[in-house]
Coordinates of C-alpha atoms in Angstrom, one line a residue:
X240 CA -2.8 -19.9 17.6
X241 CA -1.9 -16.9 19.7
X242 CA 0.7 -16.1 17.3
X243 CA -1.6 -16.5 14.1
X244 CA -3.6 -14.0 15.6
X245 CA -0.9 -11.6 16.0
X246 CA 0.2 -11.9 12.7
X247 CA -3.5 -11.3 11.5
X248 CA -3.2 -7.9 13.8
X249 CA -0.1 -6.8 12.1
X250 CA -1.5 -6.5 8.6
X251 CA -2.7 -2.9 9.2
X252 CA 0.2 -1.8 11.4
X253 CA 2.8 -2.8 8.9
X254 CA 0.9 -1.1 6.1
X255 CA 0.6 1.8 8.1
X256 CA 4.2 1.9 9.0
X257 CA 5.1 1.3 5.4
X258 CA 2.9 4.2 4.4
X259 CA 4.0 6.5 6.9
X260 CA 7.2 6.6 4.9
X261 CA 5.7 7.7 1.4
X262 CA 3.5 10.0 3.4
X263 CA 6.4 11.8 5.3
X264 CA 9.1 11.5 2.6
X265 CA 6.8 12.1 -0.9
X266 CA 7.1 16.1 -1.2
X267 CA 10.9 16.3 -0.1
X268 CA 11.4 13.4 -2.5
X269 CA 9.6 15.0 -5.6
X270 CA 11.4 18.5 -4.7
X271 CA 15.2 17.0 -4.3
X272 CA 14.8 14.6 -7.7
X273 CA 13.0 17.6 -9.8
X274 CA 16.0 18.0 -12.2
X275 CA 16.4 13.8 -12.5
X276 CA 12.7 13.5 -13.0
X277 CA 12.4 15.8 -15.7
X278 CA 15.4 14.2 -17.7
X279 CA 14.0 11.1 -17.4
X280 CA 11.6 12.1 -20.6
X281 CA 8.9 9.6 -21.0
X282 CA 10.0 6.9 -19.0
X283 CA 8.0 5.9 -15.7
X284 CA 8.5 7.8 -12.8
X285 CA 7.5 6.4 -9.4
X286 CA 5.4 8.6 -7.2
X287 CA 4.8 11.3 -10.2
X288 CA 1.6 12.8 -8.7
X289 CA 0.8 16.2 -8.3
X290 CA -1.8 15.8 -5.3
X291 CA -1.1 17.5 -1.8
X292 CA 0.3 15.8 1.0
X293 CA -3.4 16.3 2.7
X294 CA -5.1 14.2 -0.3
X295 CA -2.3 11.9 -0.6
X296 CA -3.0 10.9 3.1
X297 CA -6.6 11.0 2.8
X298 CA -5.9 7.6 -0.1
X299 CA -3.7 6.3 2.6
X300 CA -6.4 6.5 5.2
X301 CA -9.3 4.9 3.1
X302 CA -6.7 2.0 2.3
X303 CA -6.2 1.7 6.0
X304 CA -9.9 1.1 6.7
X305 CA -10.3 -1.0 4.2
X306 CA -7.5 -3.1 5.6
X307 CA -8.7 -2.5 9.2
X308 CA -12.4 -4.0 7.9
X309 CA -10.8 -6.9 6.4
X310 CA -8.8 -7.9 9.3
X311 CA -11.7 -7.1 11.6
X312 CA -14.5 -9.1 9.8
X313 CA -12.2 -11.9 9.0
X314 CA -11.3 -12.2 12.8
X315 CA -15.0 -11.9 13.8
X316 CA -16.2 -14.5 11.3
X317 CA -13.1 -16.6 11.6
X318 CA -12.5 -16.9 7.7
X319 CA -9.1 -15.7 6.6
X320 CA -9.3 -16.3 2.9
X321 CA -10.0 -12.7 1.9
X322 CA -7.3 -11.3 4.8
X323 CA -4.7 -13.7 3.2
X324 CA -5.4 -12.6 0.0
X325 CA -5.1 -8.8 1.2
X326 CA -2.0 -9.6 2.9
X327 CA -0.3 -11.2 -0.1
X328 CA -1.7 -8.3 -2.1
X329 CA 0.4 -6.0 0.1
X330 CA 3.3 -8.3 -0.1
X331 CA 3.5 -8.3 -3.4
X332 CA 2.9 -4.2 -3.8
X333 CA 6.3 -4.2 -1.7
X334 CA 7.9 -6.4 -4.3
X335 CA 6.5 -3.6 -6.7
X336 CA 8.3 -0.8 -4.7
X337 CA 11.7 -2.8 -5.0
X338 CA 11.3 -3.0 -8.7
X339 CA 10.6 0.9 -8.8
X340 CA 13.4 1.8 -6.5
X341 CA 16.0 -0.4 -8.8
X342 CA 14.7 0.8 -12.2
X343 CA 14.5 4.8 -11.2
X344 CA 18.4 3.9 -9.5
X345 CA 17.6 5.9 -6.7
X346 CA 15.9 5.8 -3.3
X347 CA 12.3 6.1 -3.9
X348 CA 9.6 6.7 -0.8
X349 CA 8.7 3.2 0.2
X350 CA 12.2 1.2 -0.4
X351 CA 13.4 1.2 3.2
X352 CA 10.3 -0.1 4.5
X353 CA 9.7 -2.6 1.4
X354 CA 13.4 -4.2 2.0
X355 CA 12.6 -4.3 6.2
X356 CA 8.9 -5.8 5.8
X357 CA 9.3 -7.8 2.3
X358 CA 11.1 -11.0 4.5
X359 CA 9.0 -10.5 7.3
X360 CA 5.8 -10.5 5.1
X361 CA 6.8 -13.6 3.0
X362 CA 7.5 -15.1 6.2
X363 CA 4.0 -14.5 8.0
X364 CA 2.2 -15.6 4.8
X365 CA 4.1 -19.1 5.0
X366 CA 3.1 -19.4 9.1
X367 CA -0.5 -18.3 8.0
X368 CA -0.5 -20.6 5.1
X369 CA 0.6 -23.6 7.3
X370 CA -1.7 -22.7 10.0
X371 CA -4.6 -22.2 8.2
X372 CA -4.5 -25.4 6.1
X373 CA -5.8 -24.1 2.7
X374 CA -5.3 -25.7 -0.6
X375 CA -2.4 -23.8 -2.9
X376 CA -5.5 -22.8 -5.3
X377 CA -7.3 -21.3 -2.9
X378 CA -4.1 -19.2 -1.7
X379 CA -2.8 -18.5 -5.5
X380 CA -6.4 -17.2 -6.3
X381 CA -6.9 -15.1 -3.3
X382 CA -3.3 -13.5 -3.8
X383 CA -4.4 -12.8 -7.9
X384 CA -7.6 -11.8 -6.9
X385 CA -6.1 -9.3 -4.0
X386 CA -3.2 -8.1 -6.0
X387 CA -5.9 -6.9 -8.8
X388 CA -8.4 -5.3 -6.4
X389 CA -5.2 -3.5 -4.8
X390 CA -4.0 -1.8 -8.2
X391 CA -7.4 -1.1 -9.1
X392 CA -8.1 0.6 -5.7
X393 CA -4.6 2.6 -6.1
X394 CA -5.3 3.8 -9.7
X395 CA -9.1 5.0 -8.5
X396 CA -7.6 6.8 -5.3
X397 CA -5.0 8.5 -7.3
X398 CA -7.6 9.9 -9.4
X399 CA -9.7 10.6 -6.2
X400 CA -6.5 12.4 -4.6
X401 CA -7.1 15.2 -8.0
X402 CA -10.6 15.7 -7.0
X403 CA -10.0 15.9 -3.0
X404 CA -7.5 18.5 -4.1
X405 CA -9.9 20.5 -5.9
X406 CA -12.5 20.3 -3.0
X407 CA -9.6 21.8 -0.7
X408 CA -8.9 24.3 -3.0
X409 CA -12.4 25.5 -3.3
X410 CA -12.9 24.9 1.0
X411 CA -10.0 27.4 1.2
X412 CA -11.7 30.4 -1.1
X413 CA -15.0 29.5 1.1
X414 CA -15.6 32.9 3.3
X415 CA -18.3 32.4 6.0

């Protein structure tokens, strides 16, 4: 029981540690790989965003708040279906980052923490599934639903980053 609750509270912690790698490395990585990215003409490029570090950090903060609220409510309501789906969706997200690394053929921000956390998250999901005793259909549906929600959320946040950058640009120009 105590181990399970520790796992529950680790979701937002693991998420933040993973996203710290992205926040810290994104600008330097884009600068370092500028020529390689340009040479890829038409091929997908991971983290091909023009947003500032500030707006990227706001998106990360929004995701952190969402995961924290899910974690807190799951704990308070003693119902972990949504939490399990969020954790599983995050784990799928780690797999996607590893795919990006392989496809890009160079380090991408998030690769190191994905390598470290993927086996940990898989183990935590297994232990949680055993502890919770949910049937396979519940776990699969929860995982699929939250994987889609996370993908949509990331797409929406990428669009909002551009708007937030515009707002920051206007804020800089406002004189008191």
